[in-house]
Coordinates of C-alpha atoms in Angstrom, one line a residue:
Chain T
M1449 CA 135.6 153.5 149.1
S1450 CA 133.3 156.4 149.2
L1451 CA 129.6 156.0 148.5
A1452 CA 129.9 158.0 145.3
A1453 CA 132.8 155.9 144.0
S1454 CA 131.0 152.6 144.7
T1455 CA 127.8 154.0 143.1
G1456 CA 129.9 154.7 140.0
L1457 CA 131.2 151.2 139.9
F1458 CA 127.7 149.8 140.5
L1459 CA 126.3 151.8 137.6
A1460 CA 129.0 150.7 135.3
A1461 CA 128.3 147.1 136.3
L1462 CA 124.6 147.6 135.8
A1463 CA 125.3 149.0 132.3
R1464 CA 127.4 146.0 131.5
L1465 CA 124.7 143.6 132.7
I1466 CA 122.0 145.3 130.6
T1467 CA 123.9 146.4 127.5
G1468 CA 127.2 144.6 127.6
A1469 CA 128.7 148.2 127.2
Q1470 CA 131.6 147.2 125.1
G1471 CA 134.1 149.8 124.2
H1472 CA 135.7 149.4 120.8
W1473 CA 138.8 151.5 120.4
K1474 CA 139.1 151.5 116.7
G1475 CA 141.0 154.8 116.0
C1476 CA 142.9 155.3 119.2
P1477 CA 143.8 153.4 122.3
P1478 CA 142.5 154.5 125.7
M1479 CA 145.1 156.9 127.0
A1480 CA 145.6 159.4 129.8
E1481 CA 145.8 162.5 127.6
Q1482 CA 143.5 165.4 127.3
R1483 CA 140.6 164.5 125.1
I1484 CA 137.2 165.7 124.0
Y1485 CA 135.0 162.8 123.1
F1486 CA 132.0 163.9 121.0
A1487 CA 129.2 161.5 120.4
N1488 CA 125.7 161.0 119.0
H1489 CA 123.0 161.4 121.7
Q1490 CA 119.9 159.3 121.9
S1491 CA 119.3 158.5 125.5
H1492 CA 120.1 159.5 129.1
F1493 CA 121.9 156.1 129.1
D1494 CA 124.5 157.4 126.7
W1495 CA 126.8 158.9 129.2
V1496 CA 126.7 155.8 131.5
L1497 CA 127.7 153.6 128.5
I1498 CA 130.7 155.7 127.8
W1499 CA 131.5 155.7 131.5
A1500 CA 131.3 151.9 131.6
A1501 CA 133.4 151.6 128.4
L1502 CA 136.2 153.7 129.7
P1503 CA 139.0 152.1 131.7
R1504 CA 138.5 152.7 135.4
E1505 CA 141.6 154.9 135.8
L1506 CA 140.4 157.3 133.1
R1507 CA 137.0 157.8 134.5
A1508 CA 137.9 160.4 137.2
Q1509 CA 139.3 163.0 134.7
T1510 CA 136.7 162.3 132.0
R1511 CA 133.7 164.5 132.7
P1512 CA 130.3 164.8 131.2
I1513 CA 128.2 167.9 130.6
A1514 CA 125.0 168.3 132.5
A1515 CA 122.2 170.8 132.0
R1516 CA 122.1 172.8 135.2
D1517 CA 118.3 173.3 135.4
Y1518 CA 117.5 169.6 134.9
W1519 CA 120.3 167.9 136.7
T1520 CA 120.2 170.0 139.8
G1521 CA 116.4 169.6 140.1
S1522 CA 116.6 167.2 143.0
P1523 CA 119.2 166.3 145.7
L1524 CA 119.6 162.8 144.1
K1525 CA 120.2 164.2 140.6
T1526 CA 122.6 166.8 142.0
W1527 CA 124.5 164.1 143.9
L1528 CA 124.6 161.8 140.9
T1529 CA 126.0 164.4 138.5
S1530 CA 128.4 166.2 140.9
D1531 CA 129.7 163.5 143.3
V1532 CA 129.4 160.3 141.2
F1533 CA 130.2 161.6 137.7
N1534 CA 132.0 164.9 138.4
A1535 CA 129.9 166.6 135.7
I1536 CA 130.3 170.1 134.4
Y1537 CA 127.1 172.1 134.7
V1538 CA 126.0 174.2 131.8
S1539 CA 123.1 176.6 131.8
R1540 CA 120.8 176.2 128.9
T1541 CA 119.4 179.7 129.3
R1542 CA 121.6 182.7 129.6
S1543 CA 121.0 184.9 132.7
T1544 CA 122.9 187.8 131.2
P1545 CA 123.2 188.5 127.5
D1546 CA 127.0 188.4 127.5
E1547 CA 127.4 185.2 129.6
D1548 CA 129.3 182.5 127.6
P1549 CA 127.7 179.1 128.0
L1550 CA 131.0 177.5 127.1
E1551 CA 132.8 179.0 130.0
P1552 CA 132.6 176.1 132.4
L1553 CA 133.8 173.8 129.7
V1554 CA 136.7 176.1 128.9
D1555 CA 137.6 176.2 132.6
A1556 CA 137.6 172.4 132.9
L1557 CA 139.7 172.0 129.8
A1558 CA 142.2 174.6 131.1
K1559 CA 142.5 172.5 134.2
G1560 CA 143.5 169.5 132.0
D1561 CA 140.3 167.5 132.3
S1562 CA 138.9 165.5 129.4
L1563 CA 135.3 166.0 128.3
V1564 CA 132.5 164.1 126.8
I1565 CA 130.1 166.3 124.8
F1566 CA 127.0 165.6 122.7
P1567 CA 127.3 168.3 120.0
E1568 CA 123.7 167.7 118.8
G1569 CA 122.6 169.5 121.9
T1570 CA 119.6 167.3 122.6
R1571 CA 118.6 163.7 122.4
S1572 CA 117.3 162.6 119.0
N1573 CA 115.5 159.4 118.0
R1574 CA 115.5 159.9 114.3
G1575 CA 118.5 157.7 113.5
E1576 CA 120.5 160.3 111.7
P1577 CA 122.2 162.6 114.2
Q1578 CA 121.1 166.2 114.0
S1579 CA 123.5 168.9 112.8
F1580 CA 126.2 169.7 115.4
K1581 CA 126.1 172.9 117.4
A1582 CA 129.1 175.3 117.2
G1583 CA 130.5 174.6 120.7
L1584 CA 132.7 171.8 119.5
Y1585 CA 134.3 174.2 117.0
H1586 CA 135.0 176.8 119.6
L1587 CA 136.6 174.3 121.9
A1588 CA 138.7 172.9 119.1
E1589 CA 139.9 176.4 118.3
Q1590 CA 140.8 177.3 121.9
F1591 CA 142.4 174.0 122.8
P1592 CA 144.3 172.7 119.8
Q1593 CA 146.3 170.3 122.0
A1594 CA 143.2 168.4 123.1
K1595 CA 142.5 165.3 120.9
L1596 CA 139.0 165.3 119.4
I1597 CA 137.7 161.7 119.5
P1598 CA 134.6 161.0 117.4
T1599 CA 132.4 158.4 119.2
W1600 CA 129.4 156.4 118.1
I1601 CA 127.0 154.9 120.6
D1602 CA 125.1 152.1 119.0
N1603 CA 121.7 150.6 119.8
V1604 CA 121.0 152.5 123.0
Q1605 CA 117.7 153.9 121.8
R1606 CA 116.4 150.3 121.8
V1607 CA 117.4 149.8 125.4
M1608 CA 115.2 152.6 126.9
P1609 CA 113.0 154.5 124.4
K1610 CA 111.7 157.9 125.5
G1611 CA 108.9 157.6 128.0
E1612 CA 109.9 154.1 129.3
V1613 CA 111.5 153.6 132.7
V1614 CA 112.7 150.0 132.7
P1615 CA 115.6 149.2 130.3
V1616 CA 115.5 146.1 128.0
P1617 CA 118.7 144.1 127.9
I1618 CA 120.2 144.6 124.5
L1619 CA 123.9 144.7 123.6
C1620 CA 125.3 148.1 122.9
T1621 CA 128.7 149.2 121.7
V1622 CA 130.7 152.4 122.1
T1623 CA 133.1 152.9 119.2
F1624 CA 135.9 155.4 119.5
G1625 CA 137.4 156.6 116.2
A1626 CA 140.6 158.3 115.1
P1627 CA 141.3 161.8 116.5
L1628 CA 140.2 164.7 114.4
Q1629 CA 142.0 168.0 114.1
L1630 CA 140.8 171.4 113.2
Q1631 CA 142.5 172.3 109.9
P1632 CA 144.0 175.7 109.5
E1633 CA 141.6 178.0 107.5
E1634 CA 138.8 175.4 107.9
D1635 CA 135.6 177.3 108.5
K1636 CA 133.1 176.5 111.2
R1637 CA 130.4 174.8 109.0
A1638 CA 132.9 172.6 107.1
F1639 CA 134.5 171.5 110.4
L1640 CA 131.2 170.7 112.1
E1641 CA 130.0 168.8 109.0
R1642 CA 133.3 166.8 108.9
A1643 CA 133.0 166.0 112.6
R1644 CA 129.4 164.8 112.2
A1645 CA 130.5 162.6 109.3
A1646 CA 133.3 161.2 111.4
V1647 CA 130.9 160.2 114.1
M1648 CA 128.4 158.6 111.6
A1649 CA 131.2 156.7 109.9
L1650 CA 131.8 154.8 113.1
K1651 CA 128.4 153.2 113.1
P1652 CA 128.9 149.4 113.0
G1653 CA 128.2 148.0 109.5
G1654 CA 128.7 151.5 108.0
W1655 CA 126.1 154.3 107.9
R1656 CA 122.7 153.5 106.5
E1657 CA 119.3 154.8 107.1
Chain Y
M116 CA 135.2 92.9 135.6
N117 CA 137.0 94.0 138.8
A118 CA 136.8 97.6 137.6
L119 CA 133.1 97.3 137.0
R120 CA 132.5 95.8 140.4
W121 CA 134.6 98.6 141.9
L122 CA 132.5 101.2 140.1
K123 CA 129.3 99.6 141.4
S124 CA 130.7 99.6 144.9
L125 CA 130.9 103.4 144.9
N126 CA 127.9 105.5 146.0
S127 CA 126.4 107.8 143.5
A128 CA 128.3 110.9 144.7
E129 CA 131.6 109.1 144.3
Q130 CA 130.6 107.8 140.8
V131 CA 129.8 111.4 139.8
A132 CA 133.2 112.5 141.1
F133 CA 134.9 109.8 139.2
L134 CA 133.0 110.8 136.0
F135 CA 134.3 114.3 136.3
V136 CA 137.9 113.2 136.9
L137 CA 137.6 111.1 133.7
L138 CA 135.9 113.9 131.7
F139 CA 138.4 116.6 132.6
G140 CA 141.3 114.2 132.2
A141 CA 140.2 113.3 128.7
L142 CA 139.7 117.0 127.8
L143 CA 143.1 117.9 129.1
L144 CA 144.7 115.1 127.1
A145 CA 142.9 116.3 123.9
S146 CA 144.0 119.9 124.5
I147 CA 147.6 118.9 125.1
V148 CA 147.7 116.7 122.0
G149 CA 146.2 119.6 120.1
F150 CA 148.8 122.0 121.4
V151 CA 151.7 119.8 120.7
Y152 CA 150.3 119.2 117.2
S153 CA 150.1 123.0 116.6
L154 CA 153.7 123.4 117.7
K155 CA 154.7 120.7 115.3
R156 CA 152.8 122.3 112.5
R157 CA 154.5 125.6 113.1
N158 CA 157.9 123.8 113.0
D159 CA 157.0 122.1 109.8
G160 CA 155.9 125.4 108.4
V161 CA 152.6 124.1 107.2
D162 CA 150.7 127.0 105.8
D163 CA 147.7 125.6 104.0
E164 CA 144.7 127.8 104.0
T165 CA 142.0 125.1 104.0
D166 CA 143.9 123.0 106.4
L167 CA 144.1 126.0 108.8
E168 CA 140.4 126.5 108.6
G169 CA 139.7 122.9 109.5
W170 CA 142.2 123.2 112.4
Q171 CA 140.4 126.2 113.7
R172 CA 137.1 124.4 113.5
F173 CA 138.5 121.6 115.5
R174 CA 139.8 124.0 118.2
H175 CA 136.5 125.7 118.2
E176 CA 134.7 122.5 118.7
L177 CA 137.1 121.5 121.5
N178 CA 136.4 124.8 123.2
I179 CA 132.7 124.1 123.0
V180 CA 133.3 120.8 124.8
W181 CA 135.4 122.6 127.4
V182 CA 132.8 125.2 128.1
G183 CA 130.1 122.5 128.2
A184 CA 132.1 120.4 130.7
C185 CA 132.8 123.4 133.0
L186 CA 129.2 124.4 132.9
F187 CA 128.1 120.9 133.6
W188 CA 130.5 120.7 136.6
A189 CA 129.4 124.0 137.9
A190 CA 125.8 123.0 137.6
W191 CA 126.4 119.8 139.4
V192 CA 128.4 121.2 142.4
S193 CA 126.0 124.0 142.9
G194 CA 122.9 121.8 143.5
P195 CA 119.3 122.5 142.3
V196 CA 119.3 126.2 143.2
G197 CA 122.7 126.8 141.7
A198 CA 122.1 124.9 138.6
T199 CA 118.9 126.7 137.9
L200 CA 120.5 130.1 138.6
L201 CA 123.5 129.3 136.4
F202 CA 121.5 128.2 133.4
G203 CA 119.1 131.1 134.0
V204 CA 122.0 133.6 133.6
F205 CA 123.1 131.8 130.5
S206 CA 119.6 132.1 129.1
F207 CA 119.6 135.8 129.9
L208 CA 122.8 136.4 128.1
A209 CA 121.8 134.3 125.1
L210 CA 118.4 136.0 124.8
R211 CA 120.2 139.3 125.0
E212 CA 122.4 138.3 122.0
F213 CA 119.4 137.0 120.1
I214 CA 117.3 140.2 120.6
T215 CA 120.2 142.4 119.8
L216 CA 120.3 141.1 116.2
M217 CA 116.6 141.0 115.7
H218 CA 115.9 144.7 115.2
T219 CA 112.9 145.1 117.3
R220 CA 110.8 148.3 117.2
R221 CA 109.8 150.7 119.9
G222 CA 106.4 149.0 120.3
D223 CA 108.1 145.8 121.4
H224 CA 109.5 147.3 124.5
R225 CA 106.9 146.0 126.9
S226 CA 106.9 142.6 125.3
L227 CA 110.6 142.4 125.7
L228 CA 110.3 143.4 129.3
L229 CA 107.8 140.6 129.8
A230 CA 110.2 138.1 128.1
F231 CA 113.3 139.1 130.1
F232 CA 111.9 139.9 133.5
V233 CA 108.8 137.7 133.8
I234 CA 108.9 134.7 131.6
L235 CA 112.6 133.9 131.9
P236 CA 112.7 133.9 135.7
L237 CA 109.4 132.1 135.9
Q238 CA 110.5 129.3 133.7
Y239 CA 113.6 128.8 135.8
V240 CA 111.6 128.9 139.1
L241 CA 109.4 126.2 137.7
V242 CA 112.5 124.1 136.8
G243 CA 114.1 124.7 140.2
T244 CA 110.9 123.6 142.0
R245 CA 110.4 120.6 139.7
H246 CA 107.0 121.7 138.4
F247 CA 107.6 119.9 135.2
D248 CA 104.0 119.9 134.1
V249 CA 103.7 123.7 134.1
F250 CA 107.3 124.1 133.0
S251 CA 106.8 122.3 129.7
V252 CA 103.8 124.4 128.7
L253 CA 104.5 127.8 130.2
I254 CA 106.3 129.1 127.1
P255 CA 104.6 127.3 124.2
V256 CA 101.2 128.0 125.6
Y257 CA 101.1 131.0 128.0
S258 CA 103.9 133.1 126.8
F259 CA 103.1 132.6 123.1
L260 CA 99.7 134.0 123.8
A261 CA 100.7 136.7 126.2
I262 CA 103.4 138.3 124.1
P263 CA 101.1 139.2 121.2
V264 CA 98.6 140.7 123.7
V265 CA 101.2 142.9 125.2
S266 CA 102.5 143.8 121.7
A267 CA 99.0 144.7 120.5
M268 CA 98.5 147.0 123.4
A269 CA 101.6 148.9 122.2
D270 CA 99.4 150.1 119.2
D271 CA 101.9 149.4 116.5
P272 CA 100.6 147.2 113.7
A273 CA 103.6 147.5 111.4
R274 CA 105.0 144.0 110.8
F275 CA 103.2 142.7 113.8
L276 CA 103.4 139.0 113.1
E277 CA 107.1 139.3 112.2
R278 CA 108.0 141.1 115.3
N279 CA 106.2 138.7 117.5
A280 CA 107.7 135.7 115.8
K281 CA 111.1 137.1 116.4
I282 CA 110.6 137.6 120.1
Q283 CA 108.9 134.2 120.5
W284 CA 111.6 132.4 118.7
G285 CA 114.1 134.0 120.9
I286 CA 112.3 132.8 124.0
M287 CA 111.8 129.4 122.5
V288 CA 115.4 128.8 121.8
C289 CA 117.2 130.7 124.5
V290 CA 114.9 130.2 127.4
Y291 CA 112.7 127.1 126.7
G292 CA 115.4 125.1 125.1
L293 CA 118.2 125.8 127.5
S294 CA 116.0 125.4 130.6
H295 CA 115.8 121.7 129.8
A296 CA 119.5 121.3 130.8
P297 CA 118.9 121.9 134.5
A298 CA 115.6 120.0 134.1
L299 CA 117.6 116.9 133.2
L300 CA 119.7 117.4 136.3
L301 CA 116.6 117.5 138.4
L302 CA 114.5 114.8 136.6
E303 CA 113.6 112.0 139.0
F304 CA 114.0 108.6 137.5
P305 CA 112.7 105.8 139.7
G306 CA 115.7 104.0 141.1
Y307 CA 118.0 106.6 139.6
Q308 CA 118.0 109.3 142.2
G309 CA 120.9 111.7 142.6
R310 CA 122.3 110.8 139.2
G311 CA 120.7 113.5 137.0
A312 CA 124.2 114.6 136.2
F313 CA 124.8 111.4 134.2
L314 CA 121.8 112.1 132.1
L315 CA 123.0 115.6 131.3
F316 CA 126.5 114.3 130.8
F317 CA 125.2 111.7 128.4
L318 CA 123.4 114.3 126.4
V319 CA 126.3 116.7 126.2
M320 CA 128.8 114.0 125.3
V321 CA 126.6 112.5 122.6
V322 CA 125.7 115.8 121.0
S323 CA 129.2 117.2 121.1
C324 CA 130.8 114.0 119.7
G325 CA 128.1 114.0 117.0
Q326 CA 128.9 117.6 116.1
M327 CA 132.7 117.0 116.0
A328 CA 132.2 113.9 113.8
Q329 CA 129.9 115.9 111.5
Y330 CA 132.5 118.6 111.1
L331 CA 135.2 116.1 110.4
A332 CA 133.0 114.4 107.8
A333 CA 132.0 117.7 106.2
S334 CA 135.6 118.6 105.8
Q335 CA 136.7 115.2 104.4
L336 CA 133.7 114.2 102.3
R337 CA 133.0 116.4 99.3
R338 CA 129.2 116.3 99.3
R339 CA 126.4 118.5 97.9
P340 CA 125.3 120.9 100.6
L341 CA 121.7 120.4 101.7
A342 CA 121.0 124.1 101.7
R343 CA 123.8 125.9 99.9
R344 CA 122.8 129.4 100.7
I345 CA 122.6 128.7 104.5
S346 CA 125.5 126.4 105.1
R347 CA 128.1 125.2 102.6
S348 CA 129.3 122.5 105.0
F349 CA 126.0 120.9 105.9
S350 CA 125.3 117.8 103.9
M351 CA 123.0 114.9 104.6
R352 CA 125.9 112.5 104.4
A353 CA 127.9 114.4 107.0
W354 CA 124.7 114.6 109.1
W355 CA 124.3 110.8 109.0
F356 CA 127.9 110.3 109.9
G357 CA 127.7 112.7 112.9
V358 CA 124.4 111.2 114.1
L359 CA 125.7 107.6 113.8
I360 CA 128.9 108.4 115.6
A361 CA 126.7 110.0 118.3
S362 CA 124.6 106.8 118.5
F363 CA 127.7 104.8 118.9
V364 CA 129.0 107.0 121.7
G365 CA 125.6 106.7 123.2
A366 CA 125.9 102.9 123.2
L367 CA 129.3 103.1 124.8
L368 CA 127.9 105.3 127.6
Y369 CA 124.7 103.4 128.2
W370 CA 125.9 102.1 131.6
I371 CA 125.8 105.6 133.1
T372 CA 122.2 106.1 132.1
P373 CA 119.0 104.4 133.1
F374 CA 118.7 103.1 129.5
K375 CA 119.4 99.7 128.1
V376 CA 121.9 99.6 125.1
G377 CA 119.3 99.9 122.4
Q378 CA 117.4 102.7 124.2
A379 CA 120.6 104.6 124.7
V380 CA 121.4 104.3 121.0
V381 CA 118.0 105.6 120.0
M382 CA 118.1 108.4 122.5
A383 CA 121.5 109.5 121.4
F384 CA 120.3 109.4 117.8
I385 CA 117.3 111.6 118.5
A386 CA 119.3 114.1 120.6
A387 CA 122.2 114.4 118.1
G388 CA 119.9 114.6 115.1
A389 CA 117.8 117.4 116.7
G390 CA 120.9 119.3 117.8
S391 CA 122.5 119.1 114.4
F392 CA 119.4 120.3 112.6
G393 CA 119.1 123.0 115.3
A394 CA 122.5 124.2 114.4
L395 CA 121.4 124.5 110.8
V396 CA 118.3 126.5 111.8
M397 CA 120.5 128.9 113.9
K398 CA 122.7 129.3 110.9
A399 CA 119.8 130.3 108.8
L400 CA 118.7 132.9 111.4
K401 CA 122.3 134.3 111.4
R402 CA 122.3 134.5 107.6
D403 CA 118.9 136.3 107.8
A404 CA 120.4 138.8 110.2
G405 CA 123.5 139.1 108.0
V406 CA 126.1 138.1 110.5
H407 CA 128.5 135.2 111.0
Y408 CA 128.3 135.0 114.7
W409 CA 125.9 135.9 117.4
G410 CA 127.3 138.3 119.9
N411 CA 128.1 141.8 119.1
R412 CA 127.8 143.0 115.5
S413 CA 130.7 145.4 115.7
S414 CA 132.9 143.0 117.5
I415 CA 136.5 143.6 116.2
T416 CA 138.0 140.8 118.3
G417 CA 136.1 138.2 116.3
A418 CA 134.8 136.8 119.6
V419 CA 132.1 134.2 119.1
G420 CA 128.9 134.8 120.8
L421 CA 127.5 132.6 123.6
L422 CA 124.6 131.6 121.5
D423 CA 126.9 130.0 118.9
R424 CA 128.2 127.7 121.7
I425 CA 124.9 126.7 123.1
A426 CA 122.6 126.6 120.1
V427 CA 123.0 122.9 119.6
M428 CA 122.0 122.2 123.2
C429 CA 119.0 124.5 122.9
F430 CA 117.6 122.2 120.3
A431 CA 118.9 118.9 121.6
A432 CA 117.9 119.3 125.3
P433 CA 114.1 119.7 125.0
V434 CA 113.8 116.9 122.4
F435 CA 115.9 114.6 124.5
F436 CA 114.1 115.5 127.7
H437 CA 110.6 115.0 126.4
S438 CA 111.4 111.8 124.6
V439 CA 112.9 110.4 127.7
R440 CA 109.9 111.4 129.7
W441 CA 107.4 110.1 127.2
Y442 CA 109.1 106.8 126.6
F443 CA 109.7 106.0 130.3
K444 CA 106.3 107.4 131.2
L445 CA 107.8 109.5 134.0
P446 CA 105.3 111.1 136.3
L447 CA 104.7 114.8 135.7

């Protein structure tokens, strides 16, 4: 087994030890079909939790998004994101005005990969997820065959709050909901609102502030 | 009498081996009987709701005994280091469950790190190295004073006392309580070396028989619950029934312990009583957190958390350990 593959297994095991990293497939079974998982985003740990909750054979074709400027900042970060997690790099700043930031995602989806995206764009600690960015809508429009799976990651903000480096062992869950579809004639705002509500509805015990 | 002489002729390792053969044999028998009974029920088409619930309770309790027996065996074969490590891991998992349901705040982060990565390992190192004098005060004295200091440094006064109490309770139950199980294995009774396993076995047996008897009594006797809003099944009469059965089992088992018959009865009474009240306390904590089981809130499988299985031991073990040590004036 290559170093990258064993590191991936090790990180999944570590995530299990610290958080339990249980995956609850409530709306759909884990399946080898093209999917876009969209989840709330609270911590750098989020992706590792989803990675650990996915069955091993689905991990290779399920790819996270990584901000190019941050995650290629050092050789270790680059190795982690490219070799271990097979991430898709996205630029946060456009170098030319007509560069499409979604292009690498579109390429990956065209190749048949599954994606995990955090449509809030950034990590938030406020409890309620921020409103979703438009990327999810555009991807749903271009790839109607890909299943859109709402995903709720619970508790992870308690494991490692911003500014702390050592995680506290607390059980976390990843809940996968029923696939969503872009309705014909549905406009962007309505769709994004519906997607966000679908994610929030998965919170264990129901949504409450 | 021949059998007793034969037992006496064995050395302590052989006696322990014999004990395990008996224990697992009895459990296997109970499980087989239970399985056959469930088949028969299915054939008879018994479909009574309350009956089903009682049946599930019984199976649940039987599972607890199985888990306890396997743990006990694993702890014994792995020696002092293994036993300490094994229970250390269980403490870790139990504390993780406890903290998960306790809604700590961001300011508790450092205190939790202290609890998980300093106090817990330290407690088990003290058990493994038989430093029983420090071991019995590390948590009630040092950690109970250190945790609030670390919390205060986090500069968050909101619900300060409540947050600290939650963390300290978690440590008390999941770490302090459970660490007495390996301590029993390692306790050195004069003239009783190498037989710590019997003492732990005695405790586990007595407590689980008491629990089973109490559940049976609670389902048979219709009694006024002691604390209706916490547990509908817990009544004083059922408690007495469970504890008296436990004492009786203790008397039957006195020959494997360093106790005389009367002492064994009293020790069993104390342990089972403490364990049973402990279960009530844990139930109150669960009610407070708004859950039926420890373990994960969103669990869809209905899996019962680890803490549900070991909560009784967490209360019974320290009380048993310290009363034995106090009564027999064992050296620190």
